[in-house]
Amino acid sequence: MEDRTDPVEIIARVGGTDPQRALEVWAHLAIRAGWNVTPVTDAGPPSAPTECGVVEVEGLRYRVHVGPRVRHLLMEVVDGQMTQRTILNAAAWAEPEVSPQSAPTFLEG
């Protein structure tokens, strides 16, 4: 059984939507979780507007995304009263590139 957090379970709170920073923060957390992360420079065009880069994690490629993903409690003054509400804040996450070589046999045919 693997003790490391799976790369798809790593959610990096990035506080903004800068793609380069989101990619760096996600990669940093993945490396801290014990994974060998390598940026991929020949990945082609983004597959989604949220995509900020592609990395290889020990033989599998992941597309790293950034966007509203994590809950955040916002405190604000409305009509002179302090109120709170929950909003979504920016985070980076990774989705695997599934290929015939990486997909398990139960997904075939």
C-alpha atoms as a PDB file:
ATOM      1  CA  MET A   1       0.000   0.000   0.000  1.00  0.00           C
ATOM      2  CA  GLU A   2       1.316   3.439  -0.969  1.00  0.00           C
ATOM      3  CA  ASP A   3       1.889   5.854   1.945  1.00  0.00           C
ATOM      4  CA  ARG A   4       2.205   8.965  -0.213  1.00  0.00           C
ATOM      5  CA  THR A   5      -0.772  11.173  -1.017  1.00  0.00           C
ATOM      6  CA  ASP A   6      -1.872  10.423  -4.579  1.00  0.00           C
ATOM      7  CA  PRO A   7      -1.143  13.348  -6.942  1.00  0.00           C
ATOM      8  CA  VAL A   8      -4.851  13.758  -7.785  1.00  0.00           C
ATOM      9  CA  GLU A   9      -5.568  14.297  -4.085  1.00  0.00           C
ATOM     10  CA  ILE A  10      -3.126  17.202  -3.782  1.00  0.00           C
ATOM     11  CA  ILE A  11      -4.995  20.505  -3.747  1.00  0.00           C
ATOM     12  CA  ALA A  12      -2.775  23.589  -3.564  1.00  0.00           C
ATOM     13  CA  ARG A  13      -4.395  26.742  -2.203  1.00  0.00           C
ATOM     14  CA  VAL A  14      -2.780  29.381  -4.392  1.00  0.00           C
ATOM     15  CA  GLY A  15      -4.741  32.529  -3.544  1.00  0.00           C
ATOM     16  CA  GLY A  16      -4.848  33.704  -7.170  1.00  0.00           C
ATOM     17  CA  THR A  17      -5.108  32.470 -10.721  1.00  0.00           C
ATOM     18  CA  ASP A  18      -1.546  33.076 -11.958  1.00  0.00           C
ATOM     19  CA  PRO A  19      -0.869  29.869 -13.941  1.00  0.00           C
ATOM     20  CA  GLN A  20       2.893  29.805 -13.362  1.00  0.00           C
ATOM     21  CA  ARG A  21       2.549  30.255  -9.606  1.00  0.00           C
ATOM     22  CA  ALA A  22      -0.223  27.644  -9.442  1.00  0.00           C
ATOM     23  CA  LEU A  23       1.957  25.114 -11.266  1.00  0.00           C
ATOM     24  CA  GLU A  24       4.935  25.845  -9.007  1.00  0.00           C
ATOM     25  CA  VAL A  25       2.920  25.599  -5.788  1.00  0.00           C
ATOM     26  CA  TRP A  26       1.253  22.339  -6.863  1.00  0.00           C
ATOM     27  CA  ALA A  27       4.618  20.836  -7.882  1.00  0.00           C
ATOM     28  CA  HIS A  28       6.162  21.945  -4.564  1.00  0.00           C
ATOM     29  CA  LEU A  29       3.411  20.183  -2.592  1.00  0.00           C
ATOM     30  CA  ALA A  30       3.726  17.045  -4.726  1.00  0.00           C
ATOM     31  CA  ILE A  31       7.491  16.973  -4.137  1.00  0.00           C
ATOM     32  CA  ARG A  32       6.934  17.464  -0.383  1.00  0.00           C
ATOM     33  CA  ALA A  33       4.529  14.502  -0.515  1.00  0.00           C
ATOM     34  CA  GLY A  34       7.428  12.391  -1.827  1.00  0.00           C
ATOM     35  CA  TRP A  35       6.827  12.393  -5.586  1.00  0.00           C
ATOM     36  CA  ASN A  36       9.411  12.989  -8.305  1.00  0.00           C
ATOM     37  CA  VAL A  37       7.874  15.786 -10.420  1.00  0.00           C
ATOM     38  CA  THR A  38       9.249  16.908 -13.785  1.00  0.00           C
ATOM     39  CA  PRO A  39       7.752  19.731 -15.896  1.00  0.00           C
ATOM     40  CA  VAL A  40       6.780  18.689 -19.437  1.00  0.00           C
ATOM     41  CA  THR A  41       7.584  21.329 -22.052  1.00  0.00           C
ATOM     42  CA  ASP A  42       6.309  19.541 -25.178  1.00  0.00           C
ATOM     43  CA  ALA A  43       2.736  18.915 -24.011  1.00  0.00           C
ATOM     44  CA  GLY A  44       1.029  20.879 -26.765  1.00  0.00           C
ATOM     45  CA  PRO A  45      -1.828  23.332 -26.334  1.00  0.00           C
ATOM     46  CA  PRO A  46      -3.896  23.396 -23.141  1.00  0.00           C
ATOM     47  CA  SER A  47      -6.832  21.002 -23.084  1.00  0.00           C
ATOM     48  CA  ALA A  48      -8.963  23.344 -20.922  1.00  0.00           C
ATOM     49  CA  PRO A  49      -9.030  27.052 -20.036  1.00  0.00           C
ATOM     50  CA  THR A  50      -8.048  26.188 -16.464  1.00  0.00           C
ATOM     51  CA  GLU A  51      -4.912  24.294 -17.491  1.00  0.00           C
ATOM     52  CA  CYS A  52      -1.630  25.864 -16.418  1.00  0.00           C
ATOM     53  CA  GLY A  53       0.896  23.170 -17.332  1.00  0.00           C
ATOM     54  CA  VAL A  54       1.778  19.521 -17.617  1.00  0.00           C
ATOM     55  CA  VAL A  55       4.061  17.544 -15.330  1.00  0.00           C
ATOM     56  CA  GLU A  56       5.330  13.986 -15.267  1.00  0.00           C
ATOM     57  CA  VAL A  57       5.066  12.231 -11.942  1.00  0.00           C
ATOM     58  CA  GLU A  58       7.073   9.017 -11.911  1.00  0.00           C
ATOM     59  CA  GLY A  59       6.078   7.897 -15.392  1.00  0.00           C
ATOM     60  CA  LEU A  60       2.542   9.327 -15.618  1.00  0.00           C
ATOM     61  CA  ARG A  61       1.606  12.707 -17.026  1.00  0.00           C
ATOM     62  CA  TYR A  62      -0.740  15.056 -15.187  1.00  0.00           C
ATOM     63  CA  ARG A  63      -2.345  18.275 -16.416  1.00  0.00           C
ATOM     64  CA  VAL A  64      -2.280  20.864 -13.646  1.00  0.00           C
ATOM     65  CA  HIS A  65      -5.252  23.245 -13.473  1.00  0.00           C
ATOM     66  CA  VAL A  66      -6.054  26.401 -11.524  1.00  0.00           C
ATOM     67  CA  GLY A  67      -9.441  27.842 -10.673  1.00  0.00           C
ATOM     68  CA  PRO A  68     -12.090  28.234  -7.984  1.00  0.00           C
ATOM     69  CA  ARG A  69     -11.925  24.952  -6.084  1.00  0.00           C
ATOM     70  CA  VAL A  70     -11.603  25.388  -2.296  1.00  0.00           C
ATOM     71  CA  ARG A  71     -14.006  26.812   0.259  1.00  0.00           C
ATOM     72  CA  HIS A  72     -13.031  30.026   2.027  1.00  0.00           C
ATOM     73  CA  LEU A  73     -14.856  31.921   4.767  1.00  0.00           C
ATOM     74  CA  LEU A  74     -15.153  35.594   3.840  1.00  0.00           C
ATOM     75  CA  MET A  75     -15.733  38.115   6.605  1.00  0.00           C
ATOM     76  CA  GLU A  76     -17.170  41.453   5.454  1.00  0.00           C
ATOM     77  CA  VAL A  77     -19.114  44.439   6.706  1.00  0.00           C
ATOM     78  CA  VAL A  78     -22.598  44.749   5.196  1.00  0.00           C
ATOM     79  CA  ASP A  79     -24.840  47.628   6.295  1.00  0.00           C
ATOM     80  CA  GLY A  80     -22.569  48.229   9.277  1.00  0.00           C
ATOM     81  CA  GLN A  81     -22.766  44.596  10.434  1.00  0.00           C
ATOM     82  CA  MET A  82     -19.959  42.066  10.323  1.00  0.00           C
ATOM     83  CA  THR A  83     -21.170  39.102   8.269  1.00  0.00           C
ATOM     84  CA  GLN A  84     -19.596  35.963   6.957  1.00  0.00           C
ATOM     85  CA  ARG A  85     -20.215  33.907   3.876  1.00  0.00           C
ATOM     86  CA  THR A  86     -18.533  31.032   2.136  1.00  0.00           C
ATOM     87  CA  ILE A  87     -16.915  31.626  -1.248  1.00  0.00           C
ATOM     88  CA  LEU A  88     -14.688  29.576  -3.533  1.00  0.00           C
ATOM     89  CA  ASN A  89     -11.010  30.471  -3.632  1.00  0.00           C
ATOM     90  CA  ALA A  90      -8.376  29.609  -6.218  1.00  0.00           C
ATOM     91  CA  ALA A  91      -6.514  26.327  -6.002  1.00  0.00           C
ATOM     92  CA  ALA A  92      -4.354  24.148  -8.234  1.00  0.00           C
ATOM     93  CA  TRP A  93      -5.075  20.465  -8.842  1.00  0.00           C
ATOM     94  CA  ALA A  94      -3.859  17.762 -11.208  1.00  0.00           C
ATOM     95  CA  GLU A  95      -5.711  15.391 -13.499  1.00  0.00           C
ATOM     96  CA  PRO A  96      -3.963  12.386 -15.039  1.00  0.00           C
ATOM     97  CA  GLU A  97      -3.588  11.977 -18.783  1.00  0.00           C
ATOM     98  CA  VAL A  98      -5.132   8.582 -19.384  1.00  0.00           C
ATOM     99  CA  SER A  99      -3.557   6.610 -22.209  1.00  0.00           C
ATOM    100  CA  PRO A 100      -3.975   2.985 -23.308  1.00  0.00           C
ATOM    101  CA  GLN A 101      -0.673   2.237 -21.539  1.00  0.00           C
ATOM    102  CA  SER A 102      -1.730   3.809 -18.222  1.00  0.00           C
ATOM    103  CA  ALA A 103      -5.385   2.727 -18.121  1.00  0.00           C
ATOM    104  CA  PRO A 104      -6.257  -0.418 -16.174  1.00  0.00           C
ATOM    105  CA  THR A 105      -7.588  -3.391 -18.059  1.00  0.00           C
ATOM    106  CA  PHE A 106     -11.089  -3.056 -16.573  1.00  0.00           C
ATOM    107  CA  LEU A 107     -11.567   0.163 -18.626  1.00  0.00           C
ATOM    108  CA  GLU A 108     -10.928  -1.643 -21.906  1.00  0.00           C
ATOM    109  CA  GLY A 109     -13.621  -3.041 -24.164  1.00  0.00           C
END
